[in-house]
mmCIF file of C-alpha atoms in Angstrom:
data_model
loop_
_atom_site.group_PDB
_atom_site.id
_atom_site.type_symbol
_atom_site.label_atom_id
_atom_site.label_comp_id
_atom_site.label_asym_id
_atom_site.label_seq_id
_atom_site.Cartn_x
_atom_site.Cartn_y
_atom_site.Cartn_z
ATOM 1 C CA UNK A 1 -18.940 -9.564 45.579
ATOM 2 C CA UNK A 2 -15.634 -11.507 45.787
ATOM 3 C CA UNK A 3 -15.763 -12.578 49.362
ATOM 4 C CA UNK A 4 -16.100 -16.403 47.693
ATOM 5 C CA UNK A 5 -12.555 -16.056 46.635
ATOM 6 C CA UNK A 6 -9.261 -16.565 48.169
ATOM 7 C CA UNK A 7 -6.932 -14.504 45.553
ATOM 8 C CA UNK A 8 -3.861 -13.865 47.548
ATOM 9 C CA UNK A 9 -2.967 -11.279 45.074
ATOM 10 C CA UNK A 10 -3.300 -7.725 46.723
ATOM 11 C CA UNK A 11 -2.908 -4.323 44.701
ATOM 12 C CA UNK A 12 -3.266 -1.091 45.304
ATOM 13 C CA UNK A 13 -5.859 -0.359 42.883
ATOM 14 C CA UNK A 14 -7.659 -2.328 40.512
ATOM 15 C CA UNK A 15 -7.447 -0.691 37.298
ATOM 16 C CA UNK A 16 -10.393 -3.122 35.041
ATOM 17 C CA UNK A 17 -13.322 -4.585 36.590
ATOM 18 C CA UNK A 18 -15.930 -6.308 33.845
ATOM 19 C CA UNK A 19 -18.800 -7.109 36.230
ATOM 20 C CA UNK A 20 -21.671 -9.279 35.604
ATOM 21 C CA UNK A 21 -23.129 -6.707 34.331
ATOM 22 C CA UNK A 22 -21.542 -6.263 30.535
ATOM 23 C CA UNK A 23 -19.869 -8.423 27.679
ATOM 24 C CA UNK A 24 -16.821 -7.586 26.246
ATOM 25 C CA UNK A 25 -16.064 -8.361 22.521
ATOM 26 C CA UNK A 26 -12.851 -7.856 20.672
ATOM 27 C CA UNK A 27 -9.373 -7.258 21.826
ATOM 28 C CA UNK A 28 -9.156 -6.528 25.323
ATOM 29 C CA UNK A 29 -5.872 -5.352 26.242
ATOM 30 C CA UNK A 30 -5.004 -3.941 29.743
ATOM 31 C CA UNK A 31 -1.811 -2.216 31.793
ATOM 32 C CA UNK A 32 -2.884 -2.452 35.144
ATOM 33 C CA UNK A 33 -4.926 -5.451 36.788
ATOM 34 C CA UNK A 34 -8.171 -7.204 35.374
ATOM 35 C CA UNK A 35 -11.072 -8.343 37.422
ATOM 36 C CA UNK A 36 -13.192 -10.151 35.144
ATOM 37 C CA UNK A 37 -17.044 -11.120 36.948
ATOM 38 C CA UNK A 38 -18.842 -10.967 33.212
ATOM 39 C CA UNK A 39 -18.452 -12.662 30.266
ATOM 40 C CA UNK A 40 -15.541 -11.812 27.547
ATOM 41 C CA UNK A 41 -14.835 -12.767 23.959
ATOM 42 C CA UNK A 42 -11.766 -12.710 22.298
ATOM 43 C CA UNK A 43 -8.334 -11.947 23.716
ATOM 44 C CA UNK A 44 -7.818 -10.696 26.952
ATOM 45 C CA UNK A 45 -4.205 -9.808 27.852
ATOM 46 C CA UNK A 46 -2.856 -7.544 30.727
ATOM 47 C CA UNK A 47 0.568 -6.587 32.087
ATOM 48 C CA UNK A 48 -0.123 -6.961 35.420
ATOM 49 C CA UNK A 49 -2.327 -9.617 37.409
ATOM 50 C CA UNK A 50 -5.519 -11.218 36.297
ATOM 51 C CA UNK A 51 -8.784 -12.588 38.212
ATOM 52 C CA UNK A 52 -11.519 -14.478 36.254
ATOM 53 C CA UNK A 53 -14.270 -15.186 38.767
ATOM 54 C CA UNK A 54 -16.460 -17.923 39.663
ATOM 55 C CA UNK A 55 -19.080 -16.738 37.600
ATOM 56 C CA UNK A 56 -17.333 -15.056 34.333
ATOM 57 C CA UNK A 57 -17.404 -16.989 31.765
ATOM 58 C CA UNK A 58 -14.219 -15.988 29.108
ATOM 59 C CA UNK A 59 -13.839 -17.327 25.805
ATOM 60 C CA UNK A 60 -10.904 -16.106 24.814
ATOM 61 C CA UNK A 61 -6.634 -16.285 24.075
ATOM 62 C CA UNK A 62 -5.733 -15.030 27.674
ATOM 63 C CA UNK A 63 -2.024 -13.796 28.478
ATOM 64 C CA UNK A 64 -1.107 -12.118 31.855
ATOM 65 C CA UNK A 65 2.025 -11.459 34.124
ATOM 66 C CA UNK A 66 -0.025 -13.505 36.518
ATOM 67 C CA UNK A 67 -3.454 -14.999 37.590
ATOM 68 C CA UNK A 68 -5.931 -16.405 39.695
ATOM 69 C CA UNK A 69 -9.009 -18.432 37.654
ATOM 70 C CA UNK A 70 -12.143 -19.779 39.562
ATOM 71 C CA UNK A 71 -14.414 -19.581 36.349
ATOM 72 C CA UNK A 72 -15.114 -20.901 32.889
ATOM 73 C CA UNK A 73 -12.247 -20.362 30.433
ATOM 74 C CA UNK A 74 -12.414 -21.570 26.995
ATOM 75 C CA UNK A 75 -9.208 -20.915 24.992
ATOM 76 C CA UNK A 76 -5.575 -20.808 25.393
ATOM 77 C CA UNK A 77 -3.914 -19.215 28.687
ATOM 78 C CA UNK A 78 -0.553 -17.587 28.541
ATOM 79 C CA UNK A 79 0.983 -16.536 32.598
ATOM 80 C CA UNK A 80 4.311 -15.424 32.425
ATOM 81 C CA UNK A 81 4.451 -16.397 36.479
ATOM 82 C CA UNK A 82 2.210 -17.733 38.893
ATOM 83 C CA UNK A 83 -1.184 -19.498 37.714
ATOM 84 C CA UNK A 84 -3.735 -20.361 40.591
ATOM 85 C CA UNK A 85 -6.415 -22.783 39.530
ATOM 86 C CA UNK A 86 -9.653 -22.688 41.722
ATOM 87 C CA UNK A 87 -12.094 -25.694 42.727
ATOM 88 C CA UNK A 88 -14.435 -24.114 40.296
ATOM 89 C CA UNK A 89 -12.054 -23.211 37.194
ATOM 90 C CA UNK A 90 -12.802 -24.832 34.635
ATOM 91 C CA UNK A 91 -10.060 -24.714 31.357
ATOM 92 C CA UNK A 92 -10.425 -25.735 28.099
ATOM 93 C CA UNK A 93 -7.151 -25.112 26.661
ATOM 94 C CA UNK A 94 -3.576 -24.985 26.618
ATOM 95 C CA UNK A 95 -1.804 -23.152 29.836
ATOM 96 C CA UNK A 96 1.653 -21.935 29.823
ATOM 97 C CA UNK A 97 3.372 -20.432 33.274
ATOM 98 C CA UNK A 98 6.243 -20.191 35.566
ATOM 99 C CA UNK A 99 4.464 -21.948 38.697
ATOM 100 C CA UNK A 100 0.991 -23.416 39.092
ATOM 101 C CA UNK A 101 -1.092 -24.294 41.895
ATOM 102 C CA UNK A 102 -4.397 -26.045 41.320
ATOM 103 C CA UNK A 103 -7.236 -27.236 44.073
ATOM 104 C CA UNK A 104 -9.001 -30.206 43.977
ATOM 105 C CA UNK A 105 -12.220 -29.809 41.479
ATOM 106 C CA UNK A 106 -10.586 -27.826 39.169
ATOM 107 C CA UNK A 107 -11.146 -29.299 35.185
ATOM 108 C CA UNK A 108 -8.227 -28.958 32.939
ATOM 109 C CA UNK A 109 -8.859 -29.961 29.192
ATOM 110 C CA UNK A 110 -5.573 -28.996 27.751
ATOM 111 C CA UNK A 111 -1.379 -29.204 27.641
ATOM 112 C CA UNK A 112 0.731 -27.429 30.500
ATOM 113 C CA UNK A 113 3.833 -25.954 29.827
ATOM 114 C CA UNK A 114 6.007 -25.119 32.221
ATOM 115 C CA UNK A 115 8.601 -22.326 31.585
ATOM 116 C CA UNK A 116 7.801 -23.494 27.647
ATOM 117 C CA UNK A 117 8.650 -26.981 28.498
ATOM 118 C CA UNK A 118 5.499 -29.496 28.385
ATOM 119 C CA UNK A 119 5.630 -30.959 31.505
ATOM 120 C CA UNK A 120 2.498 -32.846 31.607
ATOM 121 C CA UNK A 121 -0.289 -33.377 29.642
ATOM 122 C CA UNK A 122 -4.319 -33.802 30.745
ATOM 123 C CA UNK A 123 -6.955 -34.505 28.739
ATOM 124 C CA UNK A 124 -10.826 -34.310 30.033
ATOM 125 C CA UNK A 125 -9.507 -34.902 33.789
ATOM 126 C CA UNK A 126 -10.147 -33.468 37.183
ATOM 127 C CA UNK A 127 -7.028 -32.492 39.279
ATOM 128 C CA UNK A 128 -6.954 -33.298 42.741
ATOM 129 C CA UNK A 129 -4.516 -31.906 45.092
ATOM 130 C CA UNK B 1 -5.282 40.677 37.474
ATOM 131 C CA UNK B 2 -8.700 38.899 38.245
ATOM 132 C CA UNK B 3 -11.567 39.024 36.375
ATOM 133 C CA UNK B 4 -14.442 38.851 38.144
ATOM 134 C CA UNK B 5 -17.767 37.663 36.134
ATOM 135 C CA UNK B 6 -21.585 38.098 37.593
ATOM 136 C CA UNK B 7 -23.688 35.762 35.685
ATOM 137 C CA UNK B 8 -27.141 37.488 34.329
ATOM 138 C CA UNK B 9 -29.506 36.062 36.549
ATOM 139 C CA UNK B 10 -27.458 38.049 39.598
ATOM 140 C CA UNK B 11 -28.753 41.072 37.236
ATOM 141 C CA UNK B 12 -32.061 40.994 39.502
ATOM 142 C CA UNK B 13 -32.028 43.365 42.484
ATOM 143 C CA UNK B 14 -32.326 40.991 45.405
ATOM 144 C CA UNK B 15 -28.722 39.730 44.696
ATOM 145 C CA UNK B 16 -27.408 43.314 45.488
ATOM 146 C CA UNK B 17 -27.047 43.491 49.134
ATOM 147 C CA UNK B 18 -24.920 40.012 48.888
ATOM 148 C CA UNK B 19 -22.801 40.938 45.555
ATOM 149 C CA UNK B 20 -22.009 43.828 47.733
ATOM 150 C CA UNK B 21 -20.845 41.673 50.599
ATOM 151 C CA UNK B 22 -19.015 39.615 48.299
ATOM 152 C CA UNK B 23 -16.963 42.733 46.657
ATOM 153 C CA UNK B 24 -16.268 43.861 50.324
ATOM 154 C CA UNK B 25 -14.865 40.979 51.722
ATOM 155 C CA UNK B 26 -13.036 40.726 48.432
ATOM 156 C CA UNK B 27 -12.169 44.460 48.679
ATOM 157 C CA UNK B 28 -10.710 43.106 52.885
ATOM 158 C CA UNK B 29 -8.608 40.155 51.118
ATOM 159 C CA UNK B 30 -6.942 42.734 48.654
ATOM 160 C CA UNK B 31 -7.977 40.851 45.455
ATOM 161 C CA UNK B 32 -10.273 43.067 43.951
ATOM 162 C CA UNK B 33 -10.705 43.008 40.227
ATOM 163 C CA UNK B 34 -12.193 43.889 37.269
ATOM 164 C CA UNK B 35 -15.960 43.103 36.954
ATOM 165 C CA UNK B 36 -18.236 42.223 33.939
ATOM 166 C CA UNK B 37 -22.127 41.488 34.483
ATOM 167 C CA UNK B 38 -23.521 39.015 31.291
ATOM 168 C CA UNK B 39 -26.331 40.715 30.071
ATOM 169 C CA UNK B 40 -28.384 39.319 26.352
ATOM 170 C CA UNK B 41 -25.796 41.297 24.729
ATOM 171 C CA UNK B 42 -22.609 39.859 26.121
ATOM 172 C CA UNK B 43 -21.840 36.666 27.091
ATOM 173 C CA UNK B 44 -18.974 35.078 29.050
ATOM 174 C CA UNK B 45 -16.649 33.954 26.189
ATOM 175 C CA UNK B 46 -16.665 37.430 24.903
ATOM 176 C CA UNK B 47 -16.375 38.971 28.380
ATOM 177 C CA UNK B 48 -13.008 36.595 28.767
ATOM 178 C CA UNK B 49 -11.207 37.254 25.761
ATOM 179 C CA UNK B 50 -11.979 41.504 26.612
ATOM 180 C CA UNK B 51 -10.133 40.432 29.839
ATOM 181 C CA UNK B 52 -7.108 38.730 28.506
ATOM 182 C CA UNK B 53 -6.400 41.403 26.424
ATOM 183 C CA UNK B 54 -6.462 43.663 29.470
ATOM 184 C CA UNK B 55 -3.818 41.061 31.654
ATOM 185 C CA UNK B 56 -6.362 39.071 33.315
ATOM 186 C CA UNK B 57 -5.180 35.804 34.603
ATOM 187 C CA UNK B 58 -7.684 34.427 36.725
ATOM 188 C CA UNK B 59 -11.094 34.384 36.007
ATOM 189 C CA UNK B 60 -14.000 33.672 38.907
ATOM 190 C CA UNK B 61 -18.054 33.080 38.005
ATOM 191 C CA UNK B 62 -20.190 34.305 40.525
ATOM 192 C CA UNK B 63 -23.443 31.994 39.977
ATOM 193 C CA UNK B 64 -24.636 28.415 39.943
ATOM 194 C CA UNK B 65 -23.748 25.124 38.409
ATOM 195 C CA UNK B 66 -25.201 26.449 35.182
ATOM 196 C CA UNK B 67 -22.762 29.209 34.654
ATOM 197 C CA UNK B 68 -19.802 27.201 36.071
ATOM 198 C CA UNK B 69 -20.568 24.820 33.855
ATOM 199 C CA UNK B 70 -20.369 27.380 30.914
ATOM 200 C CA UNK B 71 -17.518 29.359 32.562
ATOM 201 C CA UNK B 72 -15.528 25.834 32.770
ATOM 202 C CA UNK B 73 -15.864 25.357 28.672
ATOM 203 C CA UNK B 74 -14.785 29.438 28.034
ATOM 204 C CA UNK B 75 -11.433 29.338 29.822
ATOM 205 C CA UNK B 76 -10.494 25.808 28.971
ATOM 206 C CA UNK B 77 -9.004 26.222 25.961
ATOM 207 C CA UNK B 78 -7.232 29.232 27.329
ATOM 208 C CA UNK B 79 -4.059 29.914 29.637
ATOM 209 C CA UNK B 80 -6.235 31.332 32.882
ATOM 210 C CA UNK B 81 -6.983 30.025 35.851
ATOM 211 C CA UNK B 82 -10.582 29.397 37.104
ATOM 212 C CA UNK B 83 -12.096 30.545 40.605
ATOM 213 C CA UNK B 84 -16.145 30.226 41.290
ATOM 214 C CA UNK B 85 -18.007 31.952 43.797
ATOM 215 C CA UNK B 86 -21.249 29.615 44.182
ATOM 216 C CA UNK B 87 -24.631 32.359 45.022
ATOM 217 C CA UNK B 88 -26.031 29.448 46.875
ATOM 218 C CA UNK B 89 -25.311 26.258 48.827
ATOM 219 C CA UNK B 90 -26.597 24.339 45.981
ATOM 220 C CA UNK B 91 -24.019 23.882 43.736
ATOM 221 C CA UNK B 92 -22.619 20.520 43.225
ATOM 222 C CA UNK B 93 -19.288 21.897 41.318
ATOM 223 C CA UNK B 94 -18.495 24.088 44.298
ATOM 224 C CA UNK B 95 -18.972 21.215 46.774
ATOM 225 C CA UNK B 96 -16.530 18.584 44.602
ATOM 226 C CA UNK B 97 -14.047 21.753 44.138
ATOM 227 C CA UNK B 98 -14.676 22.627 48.255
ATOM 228 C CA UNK B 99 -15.801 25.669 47.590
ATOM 229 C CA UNK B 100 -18.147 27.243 50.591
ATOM 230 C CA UNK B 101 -21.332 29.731 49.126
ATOM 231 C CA UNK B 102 -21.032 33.488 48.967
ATOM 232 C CA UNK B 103 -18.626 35.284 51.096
ATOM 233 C CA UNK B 104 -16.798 32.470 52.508
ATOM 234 C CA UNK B 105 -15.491 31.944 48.962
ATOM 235 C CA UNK B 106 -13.792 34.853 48.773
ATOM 236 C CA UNK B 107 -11.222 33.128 51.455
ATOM 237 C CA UNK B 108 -10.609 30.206 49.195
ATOM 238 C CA UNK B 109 -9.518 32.504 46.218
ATOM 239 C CA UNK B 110 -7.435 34.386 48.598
ATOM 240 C CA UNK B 111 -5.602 31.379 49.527
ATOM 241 C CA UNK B 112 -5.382 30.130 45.997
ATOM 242 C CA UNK B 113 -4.516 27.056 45.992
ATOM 243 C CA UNK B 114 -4.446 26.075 42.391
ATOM 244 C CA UNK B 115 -4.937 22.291 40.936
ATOM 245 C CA UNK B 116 -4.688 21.098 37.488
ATOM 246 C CA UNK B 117 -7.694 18.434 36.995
ATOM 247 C CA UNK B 118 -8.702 16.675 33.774
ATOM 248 C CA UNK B 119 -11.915 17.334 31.771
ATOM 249 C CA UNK B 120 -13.652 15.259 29.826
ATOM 250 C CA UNK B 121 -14.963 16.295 26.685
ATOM 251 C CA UNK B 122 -17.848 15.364 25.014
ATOM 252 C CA UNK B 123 -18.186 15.753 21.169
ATOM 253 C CA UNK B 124 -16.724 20.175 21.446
ATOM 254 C CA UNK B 125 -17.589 20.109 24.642
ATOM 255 C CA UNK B 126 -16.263 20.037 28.246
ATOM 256 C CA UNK B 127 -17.580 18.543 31.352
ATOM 257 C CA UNK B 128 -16.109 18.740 34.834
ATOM 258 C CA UNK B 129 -17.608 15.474 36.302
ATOM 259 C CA UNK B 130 -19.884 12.804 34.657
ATOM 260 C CA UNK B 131 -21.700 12.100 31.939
ATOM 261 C CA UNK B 132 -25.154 10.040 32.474
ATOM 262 C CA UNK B 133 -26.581 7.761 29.741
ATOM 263 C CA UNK B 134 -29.665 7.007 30.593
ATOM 264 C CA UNK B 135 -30.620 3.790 28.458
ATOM 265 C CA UNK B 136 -28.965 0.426 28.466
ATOM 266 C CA UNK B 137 -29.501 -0.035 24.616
ATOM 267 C CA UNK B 138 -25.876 1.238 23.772
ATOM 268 C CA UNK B 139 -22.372 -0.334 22.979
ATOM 269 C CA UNK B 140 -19.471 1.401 24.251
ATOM 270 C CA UNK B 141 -16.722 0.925 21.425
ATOM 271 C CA UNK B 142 -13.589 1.287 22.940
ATOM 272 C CA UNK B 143 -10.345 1.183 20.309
ATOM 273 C CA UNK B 144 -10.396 -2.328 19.686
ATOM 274 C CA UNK B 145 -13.433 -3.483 21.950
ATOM 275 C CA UNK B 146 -16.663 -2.830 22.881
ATOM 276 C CA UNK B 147 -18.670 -3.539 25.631
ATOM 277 C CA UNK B 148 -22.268 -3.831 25.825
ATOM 278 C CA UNK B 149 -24.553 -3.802 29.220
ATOM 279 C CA UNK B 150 -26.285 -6.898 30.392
ATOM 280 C CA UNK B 151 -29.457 -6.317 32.129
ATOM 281 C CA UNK B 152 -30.867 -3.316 33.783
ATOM 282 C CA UNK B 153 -28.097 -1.023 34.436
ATOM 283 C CA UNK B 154 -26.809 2.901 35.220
ATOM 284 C CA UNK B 155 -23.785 3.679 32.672
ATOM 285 C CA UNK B 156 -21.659 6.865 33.849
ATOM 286 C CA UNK B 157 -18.274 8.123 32.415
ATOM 287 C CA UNK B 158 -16.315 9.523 35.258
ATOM 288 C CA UNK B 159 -13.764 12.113 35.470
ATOM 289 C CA UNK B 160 -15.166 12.531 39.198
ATOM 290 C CA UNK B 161 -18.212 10.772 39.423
ATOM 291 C CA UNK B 162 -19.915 12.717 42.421
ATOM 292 C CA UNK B 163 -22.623 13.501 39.909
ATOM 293 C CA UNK B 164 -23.283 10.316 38.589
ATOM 294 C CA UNK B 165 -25.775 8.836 40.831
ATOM 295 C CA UNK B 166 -23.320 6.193 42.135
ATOM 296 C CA UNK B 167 -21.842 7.523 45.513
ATOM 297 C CA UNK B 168 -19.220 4.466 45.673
ATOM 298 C CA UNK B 169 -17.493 6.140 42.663
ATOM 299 C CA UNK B 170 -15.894 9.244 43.809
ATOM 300 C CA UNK B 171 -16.082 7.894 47.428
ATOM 301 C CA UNK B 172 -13.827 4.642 46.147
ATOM 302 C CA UNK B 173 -11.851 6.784 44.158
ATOM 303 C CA UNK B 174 -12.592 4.484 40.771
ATOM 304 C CA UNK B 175 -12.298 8.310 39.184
ATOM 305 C CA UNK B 176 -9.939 10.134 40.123
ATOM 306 C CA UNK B 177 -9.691 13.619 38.156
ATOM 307 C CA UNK B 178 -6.165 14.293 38.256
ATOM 308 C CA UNK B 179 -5.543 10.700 36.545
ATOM 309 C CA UNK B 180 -5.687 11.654 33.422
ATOM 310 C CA UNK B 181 -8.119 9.072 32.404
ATOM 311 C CA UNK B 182 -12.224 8.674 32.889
ATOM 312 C CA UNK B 183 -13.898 5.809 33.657
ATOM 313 C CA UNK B 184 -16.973 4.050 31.954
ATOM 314 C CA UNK B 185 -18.938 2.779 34.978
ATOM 315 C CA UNK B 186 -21.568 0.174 34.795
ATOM 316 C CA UNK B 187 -23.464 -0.456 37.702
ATOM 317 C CA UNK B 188 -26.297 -3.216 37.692
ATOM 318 C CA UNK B 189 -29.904 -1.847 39.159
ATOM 319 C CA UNK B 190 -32.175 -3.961 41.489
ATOM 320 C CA UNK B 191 -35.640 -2.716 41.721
ATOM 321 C CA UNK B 192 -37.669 -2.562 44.671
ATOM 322 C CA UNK B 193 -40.152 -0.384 46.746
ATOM 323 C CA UNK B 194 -38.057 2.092 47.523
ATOM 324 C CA UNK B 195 -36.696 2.463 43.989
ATOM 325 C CA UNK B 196 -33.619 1.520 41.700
ATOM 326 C CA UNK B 197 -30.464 0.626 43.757
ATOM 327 C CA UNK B 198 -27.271 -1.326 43.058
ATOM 328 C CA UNK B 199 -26.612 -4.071 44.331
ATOM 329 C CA UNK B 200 -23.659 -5.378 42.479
ATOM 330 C CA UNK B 201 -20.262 -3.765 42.286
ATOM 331 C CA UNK B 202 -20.389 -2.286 38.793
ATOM 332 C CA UNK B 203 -17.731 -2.879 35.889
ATOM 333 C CA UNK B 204 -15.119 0.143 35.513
ATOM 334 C CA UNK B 205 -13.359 0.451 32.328
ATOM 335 C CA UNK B 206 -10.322 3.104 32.296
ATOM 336 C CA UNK B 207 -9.853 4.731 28.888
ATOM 337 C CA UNK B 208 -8.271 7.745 27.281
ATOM 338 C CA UNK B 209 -11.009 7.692 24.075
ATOM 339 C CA UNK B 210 -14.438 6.020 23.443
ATOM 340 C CA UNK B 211 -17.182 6.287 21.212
ATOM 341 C CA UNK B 212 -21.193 5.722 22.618
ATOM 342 C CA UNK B 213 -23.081 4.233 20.085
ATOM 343 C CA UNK B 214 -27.263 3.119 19.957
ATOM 344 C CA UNK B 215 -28.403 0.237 18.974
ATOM 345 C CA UNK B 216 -31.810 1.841 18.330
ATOM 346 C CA UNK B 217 -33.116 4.932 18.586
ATOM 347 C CA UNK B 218 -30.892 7.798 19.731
ATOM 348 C CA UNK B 219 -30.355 7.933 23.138
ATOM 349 C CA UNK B 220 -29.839 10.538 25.746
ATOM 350 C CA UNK B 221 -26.342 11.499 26.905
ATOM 351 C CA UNK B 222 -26.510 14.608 29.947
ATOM 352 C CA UNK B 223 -23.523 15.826 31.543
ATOM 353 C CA UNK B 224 -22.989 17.415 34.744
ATOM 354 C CA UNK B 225 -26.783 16.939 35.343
ATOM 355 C CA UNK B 226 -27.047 19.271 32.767
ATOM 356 C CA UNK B 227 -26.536 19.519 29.418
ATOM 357 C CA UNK B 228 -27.922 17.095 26.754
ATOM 358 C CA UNK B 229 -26.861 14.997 23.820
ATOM 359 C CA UNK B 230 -27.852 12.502 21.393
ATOM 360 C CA UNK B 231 -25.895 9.101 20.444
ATOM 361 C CA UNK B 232 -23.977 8.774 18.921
ATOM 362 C CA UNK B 233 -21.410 10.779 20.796
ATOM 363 C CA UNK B 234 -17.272 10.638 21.341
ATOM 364 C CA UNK B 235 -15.894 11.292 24.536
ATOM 365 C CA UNK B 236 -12.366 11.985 25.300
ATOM 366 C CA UNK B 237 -10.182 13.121 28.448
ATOM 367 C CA UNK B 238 -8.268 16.446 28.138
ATOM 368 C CA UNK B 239 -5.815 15.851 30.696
ATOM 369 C CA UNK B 240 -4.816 18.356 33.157
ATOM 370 C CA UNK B 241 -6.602 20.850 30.888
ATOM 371 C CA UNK B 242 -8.285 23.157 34.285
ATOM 372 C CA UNK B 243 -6.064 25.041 36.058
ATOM 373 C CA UNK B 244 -8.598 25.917 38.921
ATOM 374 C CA UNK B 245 -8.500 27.427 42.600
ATOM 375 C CA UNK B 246 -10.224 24.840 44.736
ATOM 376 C CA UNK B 247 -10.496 24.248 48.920
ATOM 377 C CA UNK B 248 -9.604 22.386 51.538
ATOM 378 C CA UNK B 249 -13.072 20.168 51.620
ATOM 379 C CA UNK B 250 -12.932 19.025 47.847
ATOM 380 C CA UNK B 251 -13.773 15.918 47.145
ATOM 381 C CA UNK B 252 -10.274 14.495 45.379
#
């Protein structure tokens, strides 16, 4: 299902996946890690490491210790440390991390802050490495 | 002090050369006990709470899924641990607990090794492994989400998941009974000639509490293949709530 994806991040169990196969509405709020495949709206926040496919489509206030996007996100992103941007992400909103790492393709309509500090800011562009 | 209890079906007379096998090898093991055969006029909760009064601490069903099933909601509640002795090969309880049929069980309870494992609980009632809804036109309302399926799909909440319908479950370990949470799994269903299969990884959603409502008409909720309910229905996990014998070959 994932073998499209290079997400470095390895656990020992993955503790949320929402598949293709349901929506999520409301207030999704998470300990362990969050494999999101489907579509979500609202707020999604986690305490551990997050994965938005190339296919889920998330409209929603997103906050995470850490995470790896190749899919549609629409709404602000919060990472307290590393943020890895896929060819296919596509952001509309502002992100706020540690560290970031984006391939070439990726669409970023929104302010980054880095450790709080606006470092740059990219309106309606594509990123190339 | 055991309590041994034959369920009323073992009543019939072709069951009497192997009950007597059974109380034998028991007999060889040294852990006879007191026995109690169900009949119309007394059933198994009544037949427990006799048996606690006399000392009993352990309690083992002699009889199928059905009265395990029963046996597993009579000694819940209660301070006793649970031993089965399955009458067949069918049962699916004995097989995720690694119990063997008949007389080879009698080996397991004389080893007793004991493990605590969740239930889940279904409105006032207990269930050892799954419960099935069998109709996508439902929201599952979590405390402050819901999720609703997309498409044609086979919705399971998992303390095990062995009887769900979804091998990858229990084989995975996405439930784990000893967690003390259940799952809500989600699979998506292809169909084709030779009939419904998966062929996406499903959505798993840990949770302590949910609530399973309809959108329409009331829908069907069985658990542990089988006992039926109607939405809408809560289902919780009792964690650590079975204190019950199990073998070698079980399936957690």
């Amino acid at each position: 299902m994932f073998k499209n994806n290079e997400d470095t991040h390895k656990s020992d169990k993955i503790e949320t996946i929402i598949g293709p196969s349901v929506k999520v509405e409301g207030d999704f709020a998470g300990d362990g890690d969050v494999i999101v495949e489907g579509i979500v709206i609202g707020t999604l926040k986690t305490k551990n490491h997050l994965r938005v496919g190339d296919e889920a489509k998330v409209q929603a206030e997103i906050s995470a210790a850490s995470a790896f996007i190749a899919g549609d996100v629409n709404g602000n992103i919060t990472i307290e440390e590393d943020l890895e941007l896929k060819s296919t992400a596509k952001i509309h909103g502002d992100i706020t991390c540690s560290k970031i790492s984006i391939e070439k393709g990726a669409t970023i309509n929104g302010k980054i802050s880095m450790n709080g500090q606006k470092k740059e800011s990219i309106n309606n562009s594509v990123i190339e490495k | 002090m055991y309590l041994y209890i034959y369920d009323v079906f073992l009543n019939d007379k072709k069951y009497f050369n192997l009950l007597n096998k059974i109380e034998n090898r028991l007999a060889d093991l040294e852990i006879k006990g007191k026995i109690c055969r169900l009949n119309l006029l007394k059933n198994m909760s009544e037949a427990i709470d006799d048996g606690i009064k006399q000392g009993v601490n352990t309690v083992v069903a002699i009889g199928n899924d059905s009265t395990f099933g029963k046996v597993v909601n009579a000694v819940a509640d209660r301070d006793i641990t649970l031993g089965i002795i399955p009458i067949d090969g069918e049962s699916k309880i004995a097989e995720i607990l690694g119990v063997p049929a008949e007389e080879k069980a009698c080996d397991i309870l004389a080893q007793r090794l004991v493990k605590k494992i969740d239930l889940g609980k279904i409105n006032k009632q207990y269930f050892i492994d799954s419960a099935s809804i069998d109709d996508n036109n439902v929201s599952l309302n979590f405390e402050k989400y819901q999720i609703s399926p997309v498409g044609k799909t086979m919705i399971s909440i998992c303390n095990l998941g062995f009887l769900s319908g979804n091998d990858s479950i229990y084989q995975k370990k996405i439930s784990i009974p000893t967690d003390g949470w259940l799952e809500a799994v989600v699979t998506p269903l292809k169909s084709g000639f030779f009939g419904k299969k998966g062929d996406r990884a499903p959505s798993v959603f840990p949770f302590k509490k949910i609530l399973v409502e309809s959108k329409g008409d009331p829908v069907t909720v069985t658990i542990d293949q089988q006992t039926i309910f109607k939405t809408p229905v809560e289902i919780t996990v009792a964690p650590k709530k079975l204190k019950v014998i199990v073998g070698g070959e079980r399936l957690f």
